[in-house]
XYZ file of C-alpha atoms in Angstrom:
657
model
C 0.000 0.000 0.000
C 2.782 2.392 0.912
C 4.566 1.748 -2.390
C 1.352 2.375 -4.293
C 0.804 5.696 -2.546
C 4.359 6.741 -3.344
C 3.810 5.804 -6.969
C 0.612 7.874 -6.990
C 2.511 10.904 -5.669
C 5.169 10.394 -8.307
C 2.595 10.092 -11.102
C 0.726 13.203 -9.928
C 3.957 15.205 -10.059
C 4.943 13.914 -13.508
C 1.487 14.475 -15.003
C 1.118 17.898 -13.395
C 4.443 19.068 -14.815
C 3.586 17.718 -18.279
C 0.174 19.403 -18.274
C 1.615 22.729 -17.108
C 4.298 22.626 -19.793
C 1.785 21.783 -22.535
C -1.058 24.163 -21.634
C 0.732 27.065 -19.957
C 4.123 27.127 -21.686
C 3.345 25.638 -25.116
C 6.061 22.970 -24.920
C 5.940 19.200 -24.844
C 7.949 17.123 -22.385
C 6.259 13.794 -23.106
C 4.113 12.286 -25.835
C 0.307 12.151 -25.612
C 0.566 8.382 -25.618
C 2.855 8.396 -22.584
C 0.655 10.936 -20.769
C -2.464 8.815 -21.307
C -0.618 5.692 -20.147
C 0.523 7.322 -16.913
C -2.890 8.916 -16.359
C -4.614 5.536 -16.716
C -2.084 4.007 -14.310
C -2.913 6.700 -11.743
C -6.672 6.147 -12.177
C -6.216 2.407 -11.624
C -4.159 2.982 -8.471
C -6.743 5.405 -7.077
C -9.509 2.900 -7.691
C -7.454 0.052 -6.212
C -6.417 1.950 -3.092
C -9.602 3.939 -2.631
C -7.407 6.994 -2.094
C -7.235 10.227 -4.068
C -4.380 12.539 -3.161
C -4.717 16.310 -3.058
C -3.630 17.820 -6.356
C -4.283 14.649 -8.349
C -4.792 15.514 -12.032
C -7.719 13.071 -12.112
C -9.645 15.513 -9.903
C -8.941 18.703 -11.838
C -11.758 19.811 -14.076
C -9.673 22.438 -15.903
C -6.910 24.990 -15.556
C -6.766 28.346 -13.814
C -8.204 31.293 -15.667
C -5.542 33.733 -16.836
C -5.783 37.231 -18.260
C -7.536 40.480 -17.531
C -11.015 39.676 -18.838
C -13.913 39.907 -16.340
C -14.516 36.630 -14.542
C -17.873 35.106 -13.780
C -18.926 31.917 -11.947
C -20.997 29.373 -13.866
C -24.465 28.608 -12.407
C -23.431 24.942 -12.346
C -20.001 23.374 -12.763
C -18.945 22.453 -16.301
C -17.547 18.968 -15.877
C -15.161 16.884 -17.950
C -16.337 13.653 -19.539
C -15.365 10.125 -18.652
C -13.655 8.437 -21.573
C -13.018 5.112 -23.244
C -11.103 3.838 -26.276
C -13.250 0.734 -26.773
C -16.285 0.581 -29.062
C -17.607 -2.284 -26.938
C -17.515 -0.017 -23.887
C -19.645 2.542 -25.756
C -22.143 -0.176 -26.603
C -22.312 -1.335 -23.006
C -22.677 2.248 -21.752
C -25.547 2.994 -24.154
C -27.380 -0.247 -23.459
C -30.872 -0.306 -24.939
C -31.063 3.476 -25.197
C -30.716 5.588 -28.340
C -27.824 7.999 -28.395
C -26.263 10.865 -30.306
C -22.690 10.324 -31.464
C -20.824 13.524 -32.410
C -17.336 14.964 -32.850
C -15.438 15.838 -29.674
C -14.193 19.227 -30.829
C -10.715 20.472 -29.967
C -11.070 24.176 -29.215
C -12.357 26.293 -26.338
C -15.752 25.657 -24.737
C -18.045 28.709 -24.650
C -21.423 29.298 -22.941
C -23.774 31.651 -24.805
C -26.825 33.368 -23.292
C -29.530 35.016 -25.393
C -32.206 37.338 -24.025
C -35.137 38.631 -26.058
C -33.616 37.198 -29.215
C -30.210 38.881 -28.889
C -26.797 37.660 -27.763
C -26.460 38.912 -24.191
C -23.401 37.138 -22.852
C -20.588 34.753 -23.762
C -18.411 33.112 -21.105
C -15.500 30.696 -21.490
C -15.393 27.406 -19.621
C -12.344 28.575 -17.649
C -11.625 26.133 -14.861
C -15.136 24.693 -14.942
C -16.281 26.781 -11.999
C -15.338 30.300 -13.147
C -15.030 31.521 -16.715
C -14.071 34.724 -18.491
C -16.628 37.023 -20.089
C -15.781 37.352 -23.789
C -19.070 38.745 -25.156
C -17.464 41.386 -27.387
C -15.214 38.764 -28.937
C -18.063 36.324 -29.516
C -19.900 39.015 -31.482
C -17.185 38.841 -34.155
C -17.042 35.031 -34.451
C -17.676 34.058 -38.049
C -20.940 32.194 -37.531
C -22.562 33.214 -34.233
C -26.058 34.683 -34.807
C -26.357 38.020 -33.004
C -30.156 37.838 -33.215
C -32.369 34.749 -33.280
C -36.124 34.157 -33.719
C -36.576 32.780 -30.189
C -37.331 35.588 -27.717
C -37.092 33.731 -24.413
C -33.961 33.038 -22.352
C -31.649 30.640 -24.183
C -28.453 29.166 -22.766
C -26.327 26.826 -24.865
C -22.824 25.440 -24.924
C -20.505 24.947 -27.835
C -16.898 24.916 -28.945
C -15.011 27.859 -30.403
C -12.752 26.407 -33.096
C -10.451 27.533 -35.896
C -10.573 25.336 -38.976
C -7.394 23.664 -40.199
C -7.716 25.435 -43.563
C -7.908 28.879 -41.905
C -5.097 27.969 -39.507
C -2.805 26.989 -42.373
C -3.595 30.180 -44.324
C -2.780 32.345 -41.298
C 0.497 30.533 -40.740
C 1.474 30.868 -44.406
C 1.179 34.649 -44.065
C 3.762 34.669 -41.258
C 7.240 34.450 -42.777
C 8.997 33.863 -39.449
C 8.673 30.136 -38.725
C 9.341 30.662 -35.027
C 6.459 33.138 -34.838
C 3.941 30.763 -36.398
C 1.098 29.334 -34.350
C 1.646 25.841 -32.965
C -1.828 24.372 -33.484
C -5.451 25.473 -34.071
C -6.463 24.914 -30.454
C -3.817 27.235 -28.984
C -4.505 29.877 -31.625
C -8.233 29.654 -30.950
C -7.760 29.952 -27.177
C -5.656 33.074 -27.598
C -8.036 34.531 -30.188
C -11.150 34.056 -28.069
C -9.520 35.698 -25.037
C -8.139 38.780 -26.786
C -8.705 42.128 -25.114
C -9.058 43.677 -28.577
C -11.843 42.024 -30.580
C -10.475 43.426 -33.847
C -7.776 40.781 -33.535
C -10.399 38.128 -32.816
C -12.312 39.150 -35.938
C -9.281 38.418 -38.139
C -8.794 34.918 -36.716
C -11.848 33.250 -38.361
C -13.202 31.744 -35.126
C -16.267 29.507 -35.554
C -18.767 28.345 -32.939
C -20.158 24.801 -33.027
C -23.106 24.208 -30.697
C -23.049 20.878 -28.850
C -25.476 21.214 -25.903
C -28.648 23.147 -25.082
C -28.816 24.086 -21.406
C -31.999 26.155 -21.213
C -34.730 27.356 -23.571
C -37.726 28.824 -21.773
C -41.050 27.315 -22.744
C -39.869 25.082 -25.607
C -40.986 21.439 -25.676
C -38.284 19.237 -27.166
C -40.291 16.054 -26.585
C -37.511 14.805 -24.307
C -35.058 14.481 -27.215
C -31.501 15.807 -27.585
C -31.796 15.319 -31.348
C -34.802 17.664 -31.433
C -32.797 20.197 -29.435
C -30.100 20.097 -32.113
C -32.686 20.491 -34.873
C -34.243 23.469 -33.065
C -30.822 25.135 -32.543
C -30.083 24.744 -36.244
C -33.388 26.480 -37.049
C -32.321 29.359 -34.792
C -29.235 29.862 -36.964
C -26.587 27.969 -34.999
C -24.066 25.641 -36.618
C -24.517 22.403 -34.713
C -21.766 19.825 -34.311
C -22.101 16.975 -36.790
C -23.888 14.048 -35.136
C -25.406 10.660 -35.878
C -28.244 8.799 -34.146
C -26.885 5.519 -32.818
C -27.981 2.321 -31.059
C -25.997 -0.530 -29.552
C -26.290 -2.408 -32.845
C -25.257 0.456 -35.124
C -22.422 1.719 -32.890
C -19.495 0.023 -34.737
C -20.789 1.279 -38.090
C -21.193 4.872 -36.863
C -17.782 4.982 -35.156
C -16.268 3.687 -38.396
C -18.033 6.504 -40.271
C -16.362 9.149 -38.101
C -13.014 7.342 -38.235
C -13.088 7.471 -42.025
C -14.208 11.125 -42.065
C -11.493 12.435 -39.726
C -8.706 12.434 -42.328
C -10.420 15.142 -44.356
C -12.258 16.856 -41.506
C -11.536 20.599 -41.475
C -12.586 21.140 -37.872
C -10.109 20.032 -35.160
C -11.337 17.030 -33.207
C -9.746 14.683 -30.701
C -12.418 12.009 -30.491
C -16.192 11.534 -30.233
C -18.913 12.205 -27.666
C -21.837 9.863 -26.978
C -24.929 11.338 -25.269
C -28.292 9.775 -24.398
C -31.019 11.111 -26.651
C -33.527 10.682 -23.791
C -32.954 13.908 -21.808
C -34.832 12.840 -18.666
C -33.121 9.463 -18.532
C -29.671 11.017 -18.871
C -30.306 13.616 -16.183
C -31.746 11.010 -13.830
C -28.342 9.301 -13.742
C -26.810 12.297 -11.953
C -23.059 12.858 -11.854
C -19.890 11.824 -10.114
C -17.537 14.330 -8.494
C -15.902 14.850 -11.870
C -18.093 13.430 -14.658
C -21.730 13.783 -15.736
C -23.329 10.383 -16.347
C -25.386 11.384 -19.390
C -22.393 11.566 -21.759
C -19.104 9.787 -22.359
C -16.106 10.621 -24.563
C -14.518 8.217 -26.993
C -10.828 8.618 -27.831
C -9.543 6.871 -30.890
C -7.902 3.579 -30.078
C -4.407 4.144 -31.380
C -3.404 1.871 -34.234
C 0.031 0.745 -33.072
C 2.630 -0.883 -35.291
C 5.989 -2.366 -34.427
C 9.003 -1.359 -36.509
C 12.761 -0.878 -36.281
C 14.470 2.428 -35.610
C 16.946 2.982 -38.456
C 18.608 6.106 -37.105
C 18.082 9.484 -35.458
C 18.216 12.413 -37.860
C 19.328 15.647 -36.190
C 17.601 18.639 -37.754
C 18.975 22.119 -36.901
C 16.728 25.176 -36.732
C 17.223 28.936 -36.870
C 17.368 29.178 -33.061
C 20.342 26.805 -32.936
C 18.156 24.031 -31.512
C 18.897 20.681 -33.179
C 15.769 18.531 -33.122
C 15.963 14.718 -33.062
C 13.745 12.950 -35.597
C 13.299 9.182 -35.460
C 13.612 7.537 -38.891
C 12.277 3.982 -38.917
C 11.338 1.187 -41.294
C 8.125 2.326 -43.069
C 4.819 1.083 -41.647
C 1.163 1.589 -42.550
C -0.731 3.705 -39.997
C -4.307 4.927 -40.379
C -4.163 4.365 -44.128
C -0.839 6.071 -44.890
C 2.812 5.021 -44.912
C 4.958 6.703 -42.252
C 8.678 6.444 -41.620
C 9.494 9.442 -39.396
C 8.414 10.865 -36.061
C 9.685 13.831 -34.070
C 11.200 12.919 -30.703
C 11.271 16.618 -29.647
C 14.322 16.621 -27.356
C 17.037 14.590 -25.629
C 14.971 14.235 -22.440
C 12.304 12.262 -24.312
C 15.000 10.217 -26.050
C 16.452 9.322 -22.665
C 13.056 8.454 -21.226
C 12.565 6.056 -24.139
C 16.218 4.871 -23.944
C 16.188 5.233 -27.710
C 19.026 3.792 -29.792
C 19.556 2.805 -33.414
C 18.303 -0.682 -34.219
C 15.773 -0.717 -31.375
C 12.376 -2.319 -31.870
C 9.840 0.465 -31.357
C 6.075 0.846 -31.561
C 4.594 3.840 -33.349
C 1.126 5.376 -33.675
C -0.595 8.531 -34.905
C -1.731 10.910 -32.185
C -5.400 11.749 -32.911
C -4.938 9.654 -36.058
C -2.778 12.434 -37.564
C 0.686 13.017 -36.050
C 3.202 10.111 -36.010
C 4.632 9.438 -32.552
C 6.729 6.772 -30.817
C 4.588 4.839 -28.342
C 7.250 2.677 -26.714
C 10.731 1.237 -27.122
C 10.711 -2.527 -26.705
C 14.474 -3.126 -26.604
C 15.779 0.094 -25.008
C 19.421 -0.049 -26.027
C 20.006 3.476 -24.721
C 20.807 6.914 -26.128
C 24.169 7.126 -27.819
C 26.016 8.989 -30.549
C 24.551 12.425 -29.857
C 26.413 14.441 -32.506
C 29.292 16.593 -31.334
C 29.082 18.674 -34.497
C 26.185 20.318 -36.318
C 25.049 18.276 -39.361
C 24.611 21.481 -41.384
C 27.690 23.595 -40.637
C 30.024 21.231 -38.743
C 30.149 23.615 -35.795
C 30.455 22.383 -32.223
C 27.251 21.308 -30.484
C 26.288 21.629 -26.838
C 23.679 19.930 -24.658
C 21.759 22.494 -22.624
C 19.106 21.988 -19.980
C 16.355 24.602 -19.976
C 14.069 24.091 -16.988
C 13.610 20.316 -16.983
C 14.274 19.640 -20.668
C 17.615 18.705 -22.220
C 18.174 19.676 -25.846
C 21.021 19.868 -28.353
C 22.194 23.197 -29.784
C 24.627 24.349 -32.485
C 27.031 26.924 -31.067
C 28.214 28.300 -34.428
C 26.709 31.784 -34.936
C 27.318 31.500 -38.688
C 25.465 28.198 -39.124
C 23.433 28.188 -42.341
C 20.439 26.905 -40.423
C 20.539 30.077 -38.353
C 20.529 32.133 -41.528
C 17.154 30.878 -42.690
C 16.013 34.486 -43.168
C 18.558 35.050 -45.930
C 17.339 31.982 -47.848
C 13.725 33.015 -47.263
C 14.412 36.460 -48.710
C 16.125 35.008 -51.781
C 13.096 32.888 -52.709
C 10.502 35.534 -51.765
C 8.024 37.040 -54.199
C 10.042 40.200 -54.975
C 13.313 38.275 -55.299
C 13.571 34.958 -57.178
C 9.940 34.089 -56.406
C 10.235 30.309 -55.996
C 6.754 29.059 -55.199
C 6.712 26.066 -52.850
C 9.838 27.006 -50.884
C 8.171 28.340 -47.767
C 10.246 29.187 -44.739
C 9.121 25.978 -43.058
C 10.167 23.922 -46.106
C 13.500 25.731 -46.311
C 14.140 24.975 -42.671
C 13.479 21.279 -43.294
C 15.743 21.183 -46.353
C 18.555 23.089 -44.647
C 18.234 20.900 -41.580
C 18.489 17.794 -43.764
C 21.609 19.177 -45.444
C 20.018 19.622 -48.886
C 20.725 23.376 -48.960
C 23.981 24.876 -47.703
C 24.271 27.878 -50.019
C 22.049 29.790 -52.439
C 22.993 27.770 -55.530
C 21.898 24.510 -53.873
C 18.279 25.617 -54.312
C 18.663 24.829 -58.006
C 20.000 21.312 -57.379
C 17.270 19.828 -55.190
C 16.868 17.106 -57.813
C 19.926 15.503 -56.197
C 17.733 14.730 -53.188
C 14.582 13.590 -54.962
C 14.150 10.324 -53.043
C 14.639 11.928 -49.641
C 12.325 14.859 -50.422
C 9.470 12.785 -51.819
C 9.576 10.548 -48.744
C 9.262 13.501 -46.361
C 6.002 13.777 -44.422
C 3.547 15.910 -46.423
C 5.909 16.289 -49.405
C 5.135 13.778 -52.141
C 5.929 13.468 -55.841
C 3.455 16.145 -56.906
C 4.870 18.752 -54.532
C 8.406 17.828 -55.554
C 7.610 18.205 -59.268
C 6.051 21.630 -58.704
C 9.057 22.762 -56.700
C 11.561 21.688 -59.349
C 9.502 23.447 -62.020
C 9.314 26.610 -59.904
C 13.078 26.618 -59.355
C 13.691 26.156 -63.069
C 11.364 29.061 -63.878
C 13.047 31.213 -61.215
C 16.465 30.660 -62.772
C 15.346 33.063 -65.530
C 15.080 36.308 -63.629
C 16.202 39.936 -63.534
C 19.323 41.460 -62.045
C 17.190 43.699 -59.813
C 15.521 40.683 -58.233
C 18.818 38.923 -57.619
C 20.498 42.005 -56.099
C 17.556 42.456 -53.738
C 17.555 38.736 -52.925
C 21.178 38.767 -51.760
C 19.983 40.419 -48.585
C 22.701 43.065 -48.272
C 21.795 45.074 -45.167
C 19.488 47.958 -46.055
C 19.332 47.223 -49.781
C 15.652 46.911 -50.503
C 13.919 46.444 -53.818
C 13.900 50.170 -54.622
C 17.617 50.502 -53.817
C 18.384 47.432 -55.912
C 16.595 49.000 -58.863
C 18.459 52.297 -58.401
C 21.815 50.491 -58.253
C 21.120 48.505 -61.406
C 20.013 51.563 -63.328
C 22.974 53.661 -62.166
C 25.514 50.991 -63.111
C 23.625 50.202 -66.328
C 22.915 46.632 -65.208
C 26.624 45.778 -65.002
C 26.796 43.594 -61.897
C 30.551 43.239 -62.007
C 30.881 47.022 -61.820
C 28.387 47.102 -58.954
C 30.177 44.511 -56.839
C 33.552 46.208 -57.388
C 32.282 49.741 -56.704
C 33.797 51.590 -53.762
C 31.918 53.634 -51.201
C 32.400 56.887 -53.076
C 30.969 55.514 -56.306
C 28.021 53.973 -54.486
C 26.999 57.190 -52.728
C 26.530 58.770 -56.134
C 23.533 56.483 -56.614
C 20.214 58.164 -55.853
C 18.947 56.850 -52.508
C 22.256 55.242 -51.447
C 23.823 57.024 -48.490
C 27.022 56.301 -46.623
C 25.482 53.648 -44.383
C 24.111 51.611 -47.303
C 27.319 52.073 -49.288
C 29.378 50.761 -46.372
C 27.030 47.798 -45.970
C 27.394 46.930 -49.666
C 31.196 47.181 -49.554
C 31.363 45.132 -46.346
C 29.263 42.360 -47.880
C 31.503 41.972 -50.916
C 34.679 42.287 -48.824
C 33.949 38.798 -47.456
C 35.463 36.101 -49.744
C 32.789 33.586 -48.758
C 30.061 35.985 -49.914
C 31.864 36.502 -53.210
C 32.048 32.743 -53.698
C 28.365 32.317 -52.807
C 27.356 34.991 -55.304
C 29.527 33.463 -58.041
C 27.892 30.070 -57.532
C 24.444 31.671 -57.642
C 25.253 33.626 -60.813
C 26.178 30.363 -62.526
C 22.599 29.147 -62.010
C 20.802 32.253 -63.287
C 19.933 33.668 -66.688
C 19.072 37.367 -66.644
C 16.457 38.983 -68.805
C 17.726 41.905 -70.900
C 18.081 45.159 -68.966
C 14.875 47.128 -68.703
C 12.551 44.136 -69.151
C 12.045 43.663 -65.453
C 8.572 44.324 -64.218
C 7.850 48.031 -64.281
C 4.280 47.948 -63.096
C 5.603 48.432 -59.582
C 4.624 46.860 -56.283
C 2.432 49.875 -55.435
C 0.442 49.720 -58.667
C -3.186 50.564 -57.933
C -2.373 51.998 -54.481
C -2.962 55.581 -53.374
C -0.965 57.161 -50.552
C -1.456 60.370 -48.595
C 1.607 61.811 -46.816
C 1.215 64.160 -43.868
C 3.491 65.519 -41.122
C 7.281 65.617 -41.102
C 9.513 62.837 -42.433
C 12.739 61.494 -40.964
C 14.037 58.777 -43.301
C 13.693 60.911 -46.437
C 15.012 64.379 -47.321
C 11.473 65.656 -47.611
C 7.963 64.547 -48.484
C 8.667 65.101 -52.169
C 11.395 62.447 -52.116
C 8.986 60.007 -50.489
C 6.336 60.886 -53.064
C 8.794 60.260 -55.900
C 9.641 56.860 -54.488
C 5.966 55.898 -54.271
C 5.390 56.991 -57.848
C 8.481 55.114 -59.042
C 6.873 51.972 -57.600
C 3.677 52.542 -59.575
C 1.674 54.176 -56.786
C -0.042 57.557 -56.510
C 0.499 60.244 -53.856
C -2.394 62.637 -53.235
C -3.163 65.290 -50.637
C -6.616 64.242 -49.444
C -7.805 61.155 -47.564
C -10.767 59.556 -49.356
C -12.345 56.147 -49.606
C -9.891 55.413 -52.444
C -6.847 55.996 -50.207
C -4.868 52.827 -49.539
C -2.543 54.119 -46.786
C -2.023 57.338 -44.846
C 1.648 57.924 -43.955
C 2.094 59.893 -40.715
C 4.890 59.391 -38.184
C 2.477 60.535 -35.494
C 0.234 57.512 -35.916
C -1.853 58.239 -32.816
C -2.398 61.961 -33.398
C -5.879 63.485 -33.489
C -5.252 65.309 -36.779
C -8.090 65.644 -39.261
C -6.387 63.275 -41.720
C -5.821 60.635 -39.055
C -9.427 60.987 -37.924
C -10.719 60.627 -41.482
C -8.508 57.591 -42.088
C -9.824 55.889 -38.949
C -13.419 56.603 -39.952
C -12.795 54.982 -43.341
C -10.784 52.083 -41.922
C -7.618 53.134 -43.761
C -4.324 51.945 -42.178
C -2.059 54.703 -40.836
C 1.640 53.938 -41.381
C 4.686 55.417 -39.743
C 7.751 55.757 -41.957
C 9.117 52.588 -40.399
C 5.891 50.800 -41.331
C 6.204 52.170 -44.869
C 9.758 50.870 -45.163
C 8.525 47.438 -44.015
C 5.775 47.648 -46.631
C 8.395 48.512 -49.231
C 10.443 45.469 -48.217
C 7.393 43.201 -48.170
C 7.615 42.724 -44.408
C 4.701 44.846 -43.196
C 1.831 42.978 -41.521
C -1.128 44.839 -40.037
C -1.902 43.832 -36.439
């Protein structure tokens, strides 16, 4: 008994730390599979011993509410659901009753209250007892009806979610890989709890109703299904559901299992609820679970395979991530051969070594993970040098996690920004080479310098076997690189990423030196400052860049891959074509407003003196001033840019908040 209690204390500590890291700090210190295994072990020990220790994660309904939003207690506690992974257990639970089987949505639970046909209040689940009032944010969800036909008091629950398609689009617009959102659930949670609902409005949050709590005076004939039908008639998007009996349960679960691969709405399982409202409520509740519903988590399809090797993949931060490469196996209908191990701490917990027999699965039927290591030969051969640059590596422990880092400040993997700029729209414009893809290719050693981008065909087999990167994507990428090899000198000069040399400066340089790149690269500071728009700082930056032999070599190799269009045939429509700017106030980065106006016009834009509905941007260094032009711009919803914002816009790096 004493040993069991000690084990329970140990498990509570491990699970608590893992949950805090995942939910509060957005980092993963163990796999979902391992967490569930330890959680189930703790549940079994609590049932066996009849003891539940203070702080046990099995007794926590949710997490503490954070933030500055108003807090409000729920009239009744919002409980978690008991769960199973067995279809037979669902059949036994349902018995002779009829049930509703629906998606278990992976977002943030919200309670909506309507009074007299209008949305009156929206509150998050919070910790189950107290939530946060987010009414203003709910008003800008994509599909919440602000007014409904029903005029009595209505209270319903649902899940705020961000679709995978919207999540991917938002991430694609963020060039900095490290700044991208980790998953739809975390993005949704942050979006729903914003203090500024303008940000929420841009996040494409949807609300999926899954439970009706109260509807004054409406007779639903004791049926949950009729409640769903009624909510749909009120204008709510109701979670997809199927009527089910004991006999049809396997068929209906199989239907959802097949649908999940193409399902656009994040889900981590199913929910089964009694259709008979009175019967379900008569069953009452336990301290943690209601008895009228149960959750179903997908039984993980586990396959045994052999670990071939650990691939160490460097990133821009210097972190070198371990990726397990194993003999291919079929999982959930697809062939997988790789799984992230995240860090050295997880490797050590699994005692992971080459040649080990391992079991693998797909978390939520999507993400490949290692479930267990059957032979546990132990961690060995952690690289002492970076696989990309050959620089010295170092194991560092941050909090309770050990990870491997490259210590070389000049590592190519750390210079991902320079590669991203080279392939960007205004430079070589290679479609398909996103920053995330570049990071993968650099980490795998496919790209070490600019010219390597045009020789990815040397790594065809490795690329086409990468997760999410098949033959079709590979073919498109090779075609895009081939098309990009025919470019203009302006685009290449901009793409080199010389400090301060934007697209406009690149064009000025090319014109001044009559598109003679050799003359440009050999020019001294004095000659460069004669170029319109090139001051001493930019001239020094240009000279410093070409004073480095390695840079000269890199440029030579790149030049060998490119064919330039004849001078003057580069696009002259300009990046500001169709845009109208108004400039007001003093300027700091330009000699005067006229110089700024000339630059705008050279890029195809127009500069006028009056803010109208046709104005694209107002440029004013005093962004927050109460001037008449600022006021007019705000009324019309026209962005107000500082000069720094304008420069970012010029460089293609401006993103409105």
